[in-house]
Structures are given as structure tokens and as C-alpha cells.
XYZ file of C-alpha atoms in Angstrom:
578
model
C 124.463 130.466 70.763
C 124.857 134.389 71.494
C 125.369 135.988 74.369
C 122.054 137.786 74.024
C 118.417 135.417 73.101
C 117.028 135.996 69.492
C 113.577 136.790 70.560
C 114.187 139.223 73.585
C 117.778 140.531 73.452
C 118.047 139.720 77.373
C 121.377 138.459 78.280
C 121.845 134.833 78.162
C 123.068 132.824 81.377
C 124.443 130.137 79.271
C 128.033 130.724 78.121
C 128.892 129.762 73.935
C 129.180 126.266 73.487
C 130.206 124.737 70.184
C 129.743 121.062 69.183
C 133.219 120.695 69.691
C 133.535 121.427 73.370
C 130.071 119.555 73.733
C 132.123 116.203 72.289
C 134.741 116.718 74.996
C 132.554 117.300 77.531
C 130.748 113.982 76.697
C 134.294 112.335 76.742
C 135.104 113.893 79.876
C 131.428 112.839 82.020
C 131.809 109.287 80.206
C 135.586 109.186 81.898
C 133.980 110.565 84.766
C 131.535 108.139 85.763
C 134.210 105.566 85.248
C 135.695 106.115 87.741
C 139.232 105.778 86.395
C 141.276 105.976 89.641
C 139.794 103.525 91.765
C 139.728 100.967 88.546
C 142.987 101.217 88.335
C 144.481 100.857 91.652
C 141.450 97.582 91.690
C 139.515 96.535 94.908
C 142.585 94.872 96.731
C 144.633 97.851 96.500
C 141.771 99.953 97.586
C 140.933 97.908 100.296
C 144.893 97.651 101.341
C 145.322 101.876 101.776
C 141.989 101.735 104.044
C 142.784 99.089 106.017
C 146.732 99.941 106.562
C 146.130 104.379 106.158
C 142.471 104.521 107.409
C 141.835 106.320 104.359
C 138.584 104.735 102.791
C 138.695 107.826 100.041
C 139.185 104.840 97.229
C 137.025 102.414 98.751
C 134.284 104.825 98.607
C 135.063 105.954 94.890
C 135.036 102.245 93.918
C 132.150 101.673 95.584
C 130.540 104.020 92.941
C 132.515 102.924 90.474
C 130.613 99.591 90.852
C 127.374 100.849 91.447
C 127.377 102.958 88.208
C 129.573 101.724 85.907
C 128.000 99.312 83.157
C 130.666 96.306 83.916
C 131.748 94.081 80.968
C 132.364 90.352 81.830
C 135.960 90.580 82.143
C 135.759 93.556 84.505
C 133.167 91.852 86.911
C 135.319 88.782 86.679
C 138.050 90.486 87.395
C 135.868 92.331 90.690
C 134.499 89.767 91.950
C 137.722 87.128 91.635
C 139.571 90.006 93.544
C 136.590 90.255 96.409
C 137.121 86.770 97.358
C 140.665 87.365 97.401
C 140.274 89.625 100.364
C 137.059 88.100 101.417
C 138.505 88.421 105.549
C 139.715 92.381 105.205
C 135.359 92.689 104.082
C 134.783 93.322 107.812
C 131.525 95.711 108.429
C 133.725 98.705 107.846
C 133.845 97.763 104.256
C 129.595 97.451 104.115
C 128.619 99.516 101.432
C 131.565 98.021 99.037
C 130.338 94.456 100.119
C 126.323 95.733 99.550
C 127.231 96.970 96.023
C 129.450 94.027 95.223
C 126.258 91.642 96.138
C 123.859 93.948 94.443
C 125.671 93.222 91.055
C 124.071 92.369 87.870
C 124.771 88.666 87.578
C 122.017 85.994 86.726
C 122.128 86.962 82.837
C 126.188 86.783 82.572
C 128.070 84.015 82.136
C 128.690 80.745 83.658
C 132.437 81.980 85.081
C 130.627 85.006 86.424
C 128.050 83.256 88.174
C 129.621 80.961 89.120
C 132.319 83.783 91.128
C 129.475 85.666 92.414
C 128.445 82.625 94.268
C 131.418 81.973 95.544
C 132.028 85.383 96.830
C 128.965 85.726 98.480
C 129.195 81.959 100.445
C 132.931 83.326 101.257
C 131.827 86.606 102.763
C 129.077 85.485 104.812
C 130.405 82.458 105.774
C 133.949 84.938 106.978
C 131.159 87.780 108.365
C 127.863 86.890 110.156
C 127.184 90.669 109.303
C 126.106 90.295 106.163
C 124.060 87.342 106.352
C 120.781 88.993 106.272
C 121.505 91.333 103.721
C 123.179 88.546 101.297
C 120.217 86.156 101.551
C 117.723 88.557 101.037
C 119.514 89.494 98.134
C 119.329 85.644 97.147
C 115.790 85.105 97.764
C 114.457 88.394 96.154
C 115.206 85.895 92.784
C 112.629 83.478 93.962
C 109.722 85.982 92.831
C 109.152 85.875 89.616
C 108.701 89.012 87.542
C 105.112 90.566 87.225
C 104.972 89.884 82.915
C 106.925 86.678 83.143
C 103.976 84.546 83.253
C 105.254 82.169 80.171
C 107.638 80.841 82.056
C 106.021 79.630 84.805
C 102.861 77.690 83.661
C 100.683 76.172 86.894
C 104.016 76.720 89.404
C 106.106 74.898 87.177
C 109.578 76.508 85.972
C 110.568 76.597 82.358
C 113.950 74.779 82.003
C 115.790 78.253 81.220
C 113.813 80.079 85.089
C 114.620 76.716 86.511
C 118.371 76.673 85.549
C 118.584 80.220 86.972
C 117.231 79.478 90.021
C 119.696 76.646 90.982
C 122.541 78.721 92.150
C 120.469 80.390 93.975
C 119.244 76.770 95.786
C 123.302 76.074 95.357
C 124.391 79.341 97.625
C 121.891 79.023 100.007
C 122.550 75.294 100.828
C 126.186 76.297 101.613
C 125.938 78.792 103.630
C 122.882 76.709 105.651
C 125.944 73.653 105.628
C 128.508 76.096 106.809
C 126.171 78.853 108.994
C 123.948 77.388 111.339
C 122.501 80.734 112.076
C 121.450 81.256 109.100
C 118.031 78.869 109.590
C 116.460 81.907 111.441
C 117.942 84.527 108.725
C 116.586 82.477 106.022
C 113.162 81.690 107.626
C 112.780 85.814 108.574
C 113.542 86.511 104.720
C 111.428 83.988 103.449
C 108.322 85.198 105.626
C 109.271 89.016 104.349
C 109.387 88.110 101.136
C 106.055 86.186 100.224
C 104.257 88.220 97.799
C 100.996 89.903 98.558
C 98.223 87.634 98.274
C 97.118 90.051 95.359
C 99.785 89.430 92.971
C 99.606 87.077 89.640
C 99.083 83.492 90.123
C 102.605 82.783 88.531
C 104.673 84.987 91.220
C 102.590 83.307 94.211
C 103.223 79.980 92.728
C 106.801 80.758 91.945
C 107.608 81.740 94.882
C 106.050 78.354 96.663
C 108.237 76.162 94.113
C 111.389 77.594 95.682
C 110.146 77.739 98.798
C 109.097 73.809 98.724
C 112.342 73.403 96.687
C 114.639 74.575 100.169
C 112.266 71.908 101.764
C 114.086 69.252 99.312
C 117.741 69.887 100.367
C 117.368 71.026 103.825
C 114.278 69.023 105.083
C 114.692 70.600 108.919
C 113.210 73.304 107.407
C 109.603 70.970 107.031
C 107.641 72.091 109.789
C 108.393 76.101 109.808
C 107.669 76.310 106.065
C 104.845 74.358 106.304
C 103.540 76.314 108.791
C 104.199 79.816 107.225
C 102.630 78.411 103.580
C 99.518 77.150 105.493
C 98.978 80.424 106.836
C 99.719 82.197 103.573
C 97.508 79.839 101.611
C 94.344 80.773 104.433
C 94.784 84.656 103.943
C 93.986 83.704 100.103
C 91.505 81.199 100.869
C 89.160 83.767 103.209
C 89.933 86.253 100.308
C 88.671 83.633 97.579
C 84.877 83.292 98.987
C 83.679 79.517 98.075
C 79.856 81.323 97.406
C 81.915 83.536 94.885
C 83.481 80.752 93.277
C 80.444 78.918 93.102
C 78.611 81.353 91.399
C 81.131 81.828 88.939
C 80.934 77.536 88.447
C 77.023 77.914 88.345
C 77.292 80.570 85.333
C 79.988 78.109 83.460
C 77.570 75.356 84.140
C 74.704 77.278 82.734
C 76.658 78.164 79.618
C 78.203 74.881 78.388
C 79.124 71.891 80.630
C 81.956 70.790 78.010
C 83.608 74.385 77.772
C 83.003 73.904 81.755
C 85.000 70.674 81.309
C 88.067 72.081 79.324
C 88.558 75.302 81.867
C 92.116 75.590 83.280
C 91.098 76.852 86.672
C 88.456 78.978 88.369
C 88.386 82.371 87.124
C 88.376 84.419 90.628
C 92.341 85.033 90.528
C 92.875 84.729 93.906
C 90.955 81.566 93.751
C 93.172 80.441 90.384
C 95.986 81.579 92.491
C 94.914 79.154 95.448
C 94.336 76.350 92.909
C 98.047 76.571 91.838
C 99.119 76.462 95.026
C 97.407 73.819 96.449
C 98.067 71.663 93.389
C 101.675 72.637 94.064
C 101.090 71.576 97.836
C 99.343 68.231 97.480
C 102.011 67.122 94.535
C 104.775 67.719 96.964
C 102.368 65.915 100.211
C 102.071 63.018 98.228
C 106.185 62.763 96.865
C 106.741 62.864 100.595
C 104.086 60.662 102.077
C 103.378 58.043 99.710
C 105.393 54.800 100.594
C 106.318 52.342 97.959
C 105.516 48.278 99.638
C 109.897 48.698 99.061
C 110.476 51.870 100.424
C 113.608 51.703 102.729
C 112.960 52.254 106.591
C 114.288 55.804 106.237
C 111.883 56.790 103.373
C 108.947 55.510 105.753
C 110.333 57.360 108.823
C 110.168 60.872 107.048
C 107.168 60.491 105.532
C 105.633 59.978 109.061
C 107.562 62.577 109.993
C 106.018 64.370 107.588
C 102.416 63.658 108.175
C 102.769 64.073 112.528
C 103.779 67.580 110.980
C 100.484 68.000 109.321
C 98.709 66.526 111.969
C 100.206 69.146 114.074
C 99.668 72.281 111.778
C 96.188 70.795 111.435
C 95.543 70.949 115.204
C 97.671 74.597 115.598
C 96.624 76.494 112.536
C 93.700 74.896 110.842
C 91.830 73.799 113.574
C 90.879 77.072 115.146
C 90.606 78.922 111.908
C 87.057 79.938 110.671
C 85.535 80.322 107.746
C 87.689 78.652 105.378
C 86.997 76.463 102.235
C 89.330 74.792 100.400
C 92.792 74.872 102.247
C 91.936 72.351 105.187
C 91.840 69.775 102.367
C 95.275 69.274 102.361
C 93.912 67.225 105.741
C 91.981 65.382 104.014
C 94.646 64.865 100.882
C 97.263 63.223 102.683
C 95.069 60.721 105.377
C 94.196 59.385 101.481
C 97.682 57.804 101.572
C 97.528 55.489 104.434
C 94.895 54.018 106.549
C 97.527 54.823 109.732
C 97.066 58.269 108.367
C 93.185 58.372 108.760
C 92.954 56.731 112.013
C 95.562 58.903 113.649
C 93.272 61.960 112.129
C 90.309 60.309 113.734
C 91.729 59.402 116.788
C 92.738 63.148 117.309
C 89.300 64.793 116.735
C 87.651 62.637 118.842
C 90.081 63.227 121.785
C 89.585 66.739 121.027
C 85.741 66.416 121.143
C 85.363 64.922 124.264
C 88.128 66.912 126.166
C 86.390 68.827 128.833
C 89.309 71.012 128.935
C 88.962 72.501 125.520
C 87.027 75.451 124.848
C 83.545 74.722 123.418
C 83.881 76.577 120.404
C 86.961 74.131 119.132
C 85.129 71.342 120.252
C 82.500 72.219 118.229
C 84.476 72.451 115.307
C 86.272 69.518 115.731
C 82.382 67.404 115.402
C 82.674 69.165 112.099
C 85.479 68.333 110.931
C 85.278 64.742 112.550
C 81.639 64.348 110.595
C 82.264 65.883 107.706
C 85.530 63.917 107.146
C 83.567 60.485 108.050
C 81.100 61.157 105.357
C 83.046 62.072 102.688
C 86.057 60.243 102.438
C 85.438 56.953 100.566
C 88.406 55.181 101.550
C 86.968 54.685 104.985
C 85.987 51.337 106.066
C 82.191 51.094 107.626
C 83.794 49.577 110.385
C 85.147 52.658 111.056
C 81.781 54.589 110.275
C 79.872 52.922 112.854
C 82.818 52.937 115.619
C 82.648 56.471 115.944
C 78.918 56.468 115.119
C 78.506 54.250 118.123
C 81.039 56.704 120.413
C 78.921 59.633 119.041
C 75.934 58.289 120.431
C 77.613 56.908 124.032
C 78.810 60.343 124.765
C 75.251 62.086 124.220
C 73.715 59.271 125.755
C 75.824 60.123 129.003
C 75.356 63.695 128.745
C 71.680 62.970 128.967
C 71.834 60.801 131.710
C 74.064 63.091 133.777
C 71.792 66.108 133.557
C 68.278 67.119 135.620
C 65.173 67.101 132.619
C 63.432 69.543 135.312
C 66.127 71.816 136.214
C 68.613 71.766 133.145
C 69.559 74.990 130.874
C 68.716 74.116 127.528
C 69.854 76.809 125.878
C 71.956 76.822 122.318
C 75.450 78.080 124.746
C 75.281 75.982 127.628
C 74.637 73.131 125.594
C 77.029 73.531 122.424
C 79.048 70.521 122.115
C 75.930 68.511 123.055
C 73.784 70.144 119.782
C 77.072 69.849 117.724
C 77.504 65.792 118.446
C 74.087 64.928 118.058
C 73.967 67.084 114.745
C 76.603 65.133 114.257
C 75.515 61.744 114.651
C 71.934 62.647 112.351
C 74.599 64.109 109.135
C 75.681 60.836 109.603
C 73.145 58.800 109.262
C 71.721 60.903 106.225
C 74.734 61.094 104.577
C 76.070 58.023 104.900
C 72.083 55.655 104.780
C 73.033 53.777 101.804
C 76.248 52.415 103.542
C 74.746 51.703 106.794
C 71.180 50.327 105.871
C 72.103 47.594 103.397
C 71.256 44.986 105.353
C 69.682 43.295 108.465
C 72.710 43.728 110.378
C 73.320 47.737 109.933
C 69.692 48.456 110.597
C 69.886 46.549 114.142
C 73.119 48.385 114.733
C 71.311 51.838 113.757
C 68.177 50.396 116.254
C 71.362 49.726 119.142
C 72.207 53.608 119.036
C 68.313 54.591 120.401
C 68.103 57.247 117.982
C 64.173 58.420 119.101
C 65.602 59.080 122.824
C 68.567 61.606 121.248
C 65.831 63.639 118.893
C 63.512 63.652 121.458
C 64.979 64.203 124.647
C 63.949 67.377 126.777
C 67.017 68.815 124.783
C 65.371 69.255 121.807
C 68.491 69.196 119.392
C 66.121 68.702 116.168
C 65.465 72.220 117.013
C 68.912 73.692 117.183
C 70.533 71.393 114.189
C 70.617 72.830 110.509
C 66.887 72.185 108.844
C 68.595 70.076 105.978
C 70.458 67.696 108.229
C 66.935 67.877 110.244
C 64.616 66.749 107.659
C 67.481 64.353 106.146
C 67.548 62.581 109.200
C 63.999 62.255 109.793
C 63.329 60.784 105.810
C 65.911 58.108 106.528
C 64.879 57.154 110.346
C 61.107 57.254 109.331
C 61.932 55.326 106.481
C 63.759 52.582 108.099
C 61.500 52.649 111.250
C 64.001 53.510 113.319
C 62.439 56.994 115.006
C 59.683 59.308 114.200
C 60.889 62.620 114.446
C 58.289 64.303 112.107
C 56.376 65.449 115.085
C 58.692 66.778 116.969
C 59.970 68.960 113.532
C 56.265 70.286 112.942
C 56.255 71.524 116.663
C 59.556 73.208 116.288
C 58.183 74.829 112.970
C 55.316 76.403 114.843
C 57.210 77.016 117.510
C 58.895 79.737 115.614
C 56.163 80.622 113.511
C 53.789 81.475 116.474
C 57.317 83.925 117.927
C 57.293 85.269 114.725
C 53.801 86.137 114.589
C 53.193 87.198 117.933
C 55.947 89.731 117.788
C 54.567 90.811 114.564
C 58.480 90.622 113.273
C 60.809 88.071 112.497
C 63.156 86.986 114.887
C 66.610 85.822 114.912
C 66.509 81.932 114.042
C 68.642 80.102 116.823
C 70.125 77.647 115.124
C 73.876 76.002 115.427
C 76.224 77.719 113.691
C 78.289 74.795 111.590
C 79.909 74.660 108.931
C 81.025 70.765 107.368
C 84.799 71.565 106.283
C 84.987 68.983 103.229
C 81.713 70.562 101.863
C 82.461 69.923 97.845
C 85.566 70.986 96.433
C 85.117 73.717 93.387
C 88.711 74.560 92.267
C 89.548 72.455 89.338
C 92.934 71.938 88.645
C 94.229 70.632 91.998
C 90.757 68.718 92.374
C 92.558 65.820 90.944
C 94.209 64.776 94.230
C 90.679 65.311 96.096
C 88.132 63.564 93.630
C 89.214 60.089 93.646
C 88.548 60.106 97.583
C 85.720 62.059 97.784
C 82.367 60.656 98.393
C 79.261 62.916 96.642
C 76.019 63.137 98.594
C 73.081 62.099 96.580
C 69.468 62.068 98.526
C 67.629 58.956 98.161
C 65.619 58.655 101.371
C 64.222 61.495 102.037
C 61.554 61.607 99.519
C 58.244 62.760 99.747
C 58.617 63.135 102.995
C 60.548 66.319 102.910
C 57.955 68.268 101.869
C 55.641 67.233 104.855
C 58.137 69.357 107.120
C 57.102 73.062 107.322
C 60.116 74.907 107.321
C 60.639 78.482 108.963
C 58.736 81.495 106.919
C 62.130 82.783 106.209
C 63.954 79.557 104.274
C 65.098 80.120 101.157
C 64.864 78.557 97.987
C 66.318 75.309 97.814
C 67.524 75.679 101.401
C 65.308 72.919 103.153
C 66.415 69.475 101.399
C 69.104 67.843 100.222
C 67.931 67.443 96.611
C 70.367 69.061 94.862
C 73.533 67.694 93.698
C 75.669 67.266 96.555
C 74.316 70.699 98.269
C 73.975 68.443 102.010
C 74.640 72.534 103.547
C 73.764 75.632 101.367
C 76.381 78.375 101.718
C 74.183 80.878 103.720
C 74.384 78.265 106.563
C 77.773 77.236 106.754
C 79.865 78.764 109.813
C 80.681 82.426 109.624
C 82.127 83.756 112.830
């Protein structure tokens, strides 16, 4: 190049440069950024002249030697063998040489080299409690799986070459657990930062759970806080995977072709396919925990109670109060599949929840729901068991109308909640669950025992408060089977509202008891497997004709006032939304 540009003859701040000076001034950047010096005085050297001079010149210039130099496998065997040579010199001083030794490419090396790596970074934060949280978020950041590494990981499951990676990972962290007890709370903190964003693939959600149920394996004390903290993750993608959205997308599958219906994976909502991974995931490792072989030693039995009081306990804390959910409090219903004890320590909970007066009303409430709704569908309960709590149902409302003044009572919707919610309660029941508990003589004098006419038509009123399905359900089966004649009291509700409607000359707001039944039917597909051998399916045969001699509100939808349709007991614009 000249000293003066070709096209306009200005000077030129650029000095001559021929291609031989541009070869040695590649040479000399390459030497450069190898940082020759520190390399060959070595780590132990460098870390000798700070620790004896106080002069951390070297350290530092090996610390970038590290960070930018493309290491071979001999040099990084060589670093890291030398590290753990030293591994009690590392003190905090030394923190950016110990970051940038941790932060080294080693999962794709060889077995020496990952092997060393491991060992250096159990050594170091075993030796310095400093480093702990930065060396096991530097371990767990390999749980995630990369963003376009979908083939290997197919429905949560590792291929052998991710899952081979992954165990020295599982291998550090269960040392440094062994050897650090402070490291539980480290480990938990990272593990909660780290979760990916409920937006991401399916396969880095689901990845991340398999290591995160994998720690579970070798360090079970870990059971109840990772439970908890996946239960909560799996809710924030449940309320983001709406059950009306997935069931629209079913209905369209449905309309196309039931067999291509048949042979789909999962649901197509991906946060819903994501959900469906991870629940599968969830119940698989439930029932390895849970389920007791007639042989199983007395310590296998003890932690799979363990277990389960765990559940019951993250039921009660985290599921229990949450709203609006759809598919996640069937993990619930999963594992009281396992063992009767299971059920009836389920049970036995709800109802003390229902009738403690020292609960709020709104749990209370929920707890009929889940307490009904779990009565009627699972089909491993006994009827024994269906009319116990049928009959305890119908004692408690029996005393609440006893104990209160027909004259001078409030019989409003809020003063009365957990009243409306039990005896809504008691008549899903009795719909649902007619073919069990009319079969013969016996059940239908039981039935007559629970004086069903005096709970629909006390000065309560609950017909008029309860959803219009389980209304009109209740009344098919009761007129039916003689047992009370609530058709009357339904017509009079009907114009009730019809006459406020009309008289305003607008519609008004329906009061009605917000409720939604929690094992409502099941729509994602793939972990469906653990729910559908339990689960009973509604199908109406009592109602009838009779149905349509109920007039509905002006304002019901189509296909909202019976249960006709295949197992639709609750249509989704009447479920609980708070």
C-alpha cells in the first residue's frame, strides 16, 4: 500500500505493510494470546510467587491464559492435575483463577480429563466453602439441555450418550453433599434458579426434571424440598396450559379422525405437551417409590410412606389452596391408586378439613370438591367407603339445619358456603355414583336413611345455589328411585330468576356456587396411562326425559344443562375460576 490512497491522493494513516511482516505479526498475536510466560512457570509456580511475594502479576496472566487459550488434552491435564495439587493455597484470593479453572471446557474431553476436573472441583470446595455456590451452579447449568438437542431426550428420557454425560455431574455433586453438609441449601438455591422458564421446549423442562428427580435417587433427604419446588413449577405450567384450550384442540382431533386421534404423541398446546412429559416423568418416579412388592423389606415400606405423608403434605400446603388448576392435582389422585392406606388417609384428611370450623370457608369449600370429586371417580374405592362419607355428608348438613333459626337465618350464598358446597356435594354423589348405590334393596333404603327431600328442600334452598347439571342430575335419579321430588322446587327457582330478569328488564348476575370438581376428565395423553386404569367415566342413565322438564335460566348454554354428554358431569364455563 502507498503512503498516499489511489483514488484521492490524501495521505494514508496506515503505514506499508507487506505480507511478510503481516506473517510475523500473525506469529507474534498467536504467541501472544498464549500466554507463554505464565505456561511456562505452570499454575503451582504461579500460585507459589503470589502467595510467598504478594505478587499475583502471573496468577492473573494465567488466569487469561486459561480463559483464552484453546487447551489440548495434555495441557488441561496437566492444569487441572496441578490445581488439585495446590487445591489449599486456592483460598478466595485466588477466585478468578479458581472461576476460570471451573469454567473449563470439559464434558466432550476425555475420560482422564473428566475424570480430573471432578476431582478438582470436589477438592476445592470441599478445602473452600467459598466457592461452593459458584462450583455447583457451574455443575447444574449441565442439567438443561440445549435448545436444538431435542433427539436426545425423547419424552424426559436421556439417550445413553446425554445420560453418560450427566453422571459425573450426579458423581460430583453426591460428594461434595457426603463431604459438605452446607451444601443442601447451596444446591436447593441453584436448583430453584436454574429451572427453565415454563416457555422453553418440552425436552429442556423435562430434562431438567430427570436430573432433578435423579438427585432425589442418591440423596433422598432431598424428597420433600424438591417435591415441593417441582409441584409448584409444574402449576405455573398447568394455569398456563388452559384445560378449555386443550379441549378444544382434542374436540378438533376428534372431529378429524378418532384413529389419527388414537396414534397422537401428546397434546399439541406445548406447554400442555410440556406438562404431559412432566407429569409422566412424575407419576413413573411416584409409583418406583410407592408401590410395595407383598416382599418388600420393612425399609422399602417405610420410605415409601415416607414418601406418600410427603404428598399428603404438599397436597394440603400447595395444592390445596391453589385455584384454577387442571391436571397437576392428579398426582393426588395417582399415588392413593397404590394402596388402600393411601386413599383412606386422603379421605380422612379432607373430611377433617371440611368440618374444621377453624379453617377459612373458602378451603373448606374446596376441600368438598376435592373430597367429591375424588369419591366419584376413583374406581378402586370400595362402596363401603362411598356411603360412609355419603352418610357423614348428610349428618353434618343435617346438624347445620337443626342448629339454625328457619325464621331468622341469613341464607345468603356467603354466610352459608360450606353448607351449599356439602350438600352440592352429597347430590354429585348420588348422580354420579346411582348405578353403584341403587343396585339393590339395600342401597335404596340406605339412600331413603339420608332424608334427602328435607336437605333439597329446607328453607336453605341449596337446589338453588348448586350447579344446574348436578341440580337436574340429582333430581332424575331421586325422582326416579322415589326417593325426593325436587322438580318443584327447580321450576320455582327457574322462575325465580326469570321473573328478576324480566322485571329489571336486564339480566342479572346468576348466584350460583362457584366449584370446580378437581378430577374432572383427564385430556393429556401420554401420562394418562397412570390415571385411566383408576378413573371412573360418568355416563347419564337416570336422568332421562326428565331433564328436559327443568327450565333452565334464559342464559344456559348449549349443552350446559345435562349430563348427556360423554363424561361432561361440569362444562368448563362453570368450573371454579377465582
Amino acid at each position: 500500500m502507498s503512503v498516499y490512497t489511489n483514488k484521492t491522493g490524501a495521505p494514508s494513516i496506515l503505514k506499508p505493510f507487506s505480507g511478510a511482516d503481516r506473517d510475523r505479526a500473525k506469529i507474534a498475536a498467536a504467541n501472544q494470546v498464549r500466554f507463554a510466560t505464565p505456561k511456562e512457570k505452570g499454575l503451582v509456580e504461579c500460585i507459589r510467587i503470589a502467595v510467598e511475594d504478594g505478587d499475583f502479576h502471573l496468577v492473573q496472566e494465567f488466569t487469561y491464559f486459561i480463559r483464552e487459550s484453546d487447551l489440548d488434552d495434555d495441557e488441561l491435564l496437566k492444569v487441572l492435575t496441578d490445581a488439585r495439587k495446590i487445591v489449599h493455597h486456592l483460598t478466595p484470593d485466588f477466585i478468578n483463577v479458581v472461576e476460570a479453572l471451573m469454567s473449563l471446557n470439559w464434558k466432550k474431553r476425555s475420560l482422564g480429563i473428566i475424570e480430573a476436573y471432578k476431582d478438582f472441583c470436589v477438592d476445592v470446595m470441599v478445602a473452600h466453602n467459598r466457592y461452593l455456590p459458584n462450583g455447583i451452579c457451574k455443575l447444574i447449568i449441565h442439567w438443561i439441555p440445549g435448545d436444538l438437542d431435542s433427539a436426545e431426550w425423547v419424552n424426559g428420557n436421556p439417550s445413553e450418550r446425554a445420560h453418560t454425560d450427566l453422571k459425573p455431574i450426579h458423581d460430583a455433586l453426591n460428594r461434595i453433599l457426603t463431604a459438605v453438609p452446607m451444601a443442601f441449601d447451596v444446591v436447593i438455591d441453584a436448583i430453584t434458579a436454574k429451572f427453565p422458564y415454563f416457555k422453553k421446549p418440552s425436552h429442556v423442562t423435562a430434562g431438567y426434571l430427570f436430573n432433578v428427580l435423579w438427585l432425589i435417587e442418591y440423596k433422598p433427604v432431598f424428597e420433600e424440598l424438591i417435591l415441593q419446588l417441582v409441584l409448584q413449577k409444574l402449576l405455573v405450567l398447568d394455569v398456563n396450559a388452559p384445560r378449555d384450550e386443550i379441549d378444544v384442540e382434542t374436540n378438533d382431533h376428534d372431529s378429524i379422525e378418532d384413529n389419527v386421534r388414537s396414534q397422537q404423541p401428546s397434546v399439541n398446546h406445548p406447554i400442555g405437551r410440556t406438562l404431559d412429559i412432566c407429569l409422566l416423568m412424575l407419576y413413573k418416579f411416584i409409583d418406583g417409590k410407592c408401590r410395595i412388592e407383598p416382599n418388600s423389606c420393612q425399609q422399602s415400606r417405610e420410605s415409601a410412606n415416607r414418601v406418600f405423608k410427603i404428598l399428603l403434605y404438599l397436597f394440603d400446603e400447595v395444592l390445596l389452596p391453589s385455584h384454577n388448576t387442571h391436571h397437576v392435582q392428579f398426582v393426588i389422585f395417582q399415588v392413593t391408586g397404590i394402596r388402600s392406606d393411601y386413599w383412606d388417609g386422603f379421605l380422612q384428611m379432607l373430611w377433617n378439613k371440611v368440618k374444621n370450623p377453624n379453617a377459612s370457608a373458602i378451603i373448606r369449600h374446596t376441600a368438598v370438591g376435592y373430597l367429591s370429586s375424588f369419591i366419584a371417580r376413583a374406581k378402586f374405592l370400595p362402596l363401603s367407603t362411598i356411603t360412609f362419607y355419603l352418610k357423614e355428608l348428610s349428618k353434618w348438613a343435617h346438624s347445620y339445619i337443626d342448629d339454625s333459626d328457619e325464621y331468622g337465618q341469613n341464607c345468603s350464598l356467603k354466610a352459608n358456603m360450606v353448607f351449599f358446597s356439602v350438600c352440592q356435594g352429597i347430590f354429585y354423589l348420588i348422580a354420579f355414583r346411582a348405578s353403584d348405590l341403587t343396585r339393590c334393596t339395600k342401597d335404596l333404603l340406605f339412600l331413603q336413611s339420608l332424608q334427602l327431600s328435607r336437605l333439597a328442600m329446607c328453607h336453605f334452598n341449596p337446589l338453588r345455589y348448586c350447579l344446574a347439571p348436578v341440580a337436574t342430575a340429582f333430581a332424575g335419579v331421586t325422582r326416579t328411585h322415589q326417593l325426593a321430588y325436587c322438580h318443584t322446587v327447580l321450576e320455582r327457582n327457574a322462575r325465580r330468576k326469570l321473573a328478576t330478569v324480566y322485571g329489571h328488564d336486564k339480566a342479572m348476575s346468576e348466584e350460583t356456587l362457584e366449584t370446580f370438581f378437581p378430577f374432572d376428565p383427564y385430556l393429556l395423553k401420554l401420562s394418562n396411562m397412570y390415571i385411566e386404569p383408576n378413573y371412573l367415566v360418568y355416563h347419564d342413565t337416570e336422568t332421562g326425559d326428565y331433564a328436559q322438564t327443568v327450565t333452565l335460566p334464559f342464559h344456559r348454554k348449549r349443552g350446559d344443562s345435562e349430563m348427556v354428554e360423554d363424561d361432561e358431569f361440569i362444562v368448563a364455563d362453570k368450573r371454579q375460576k377465582y
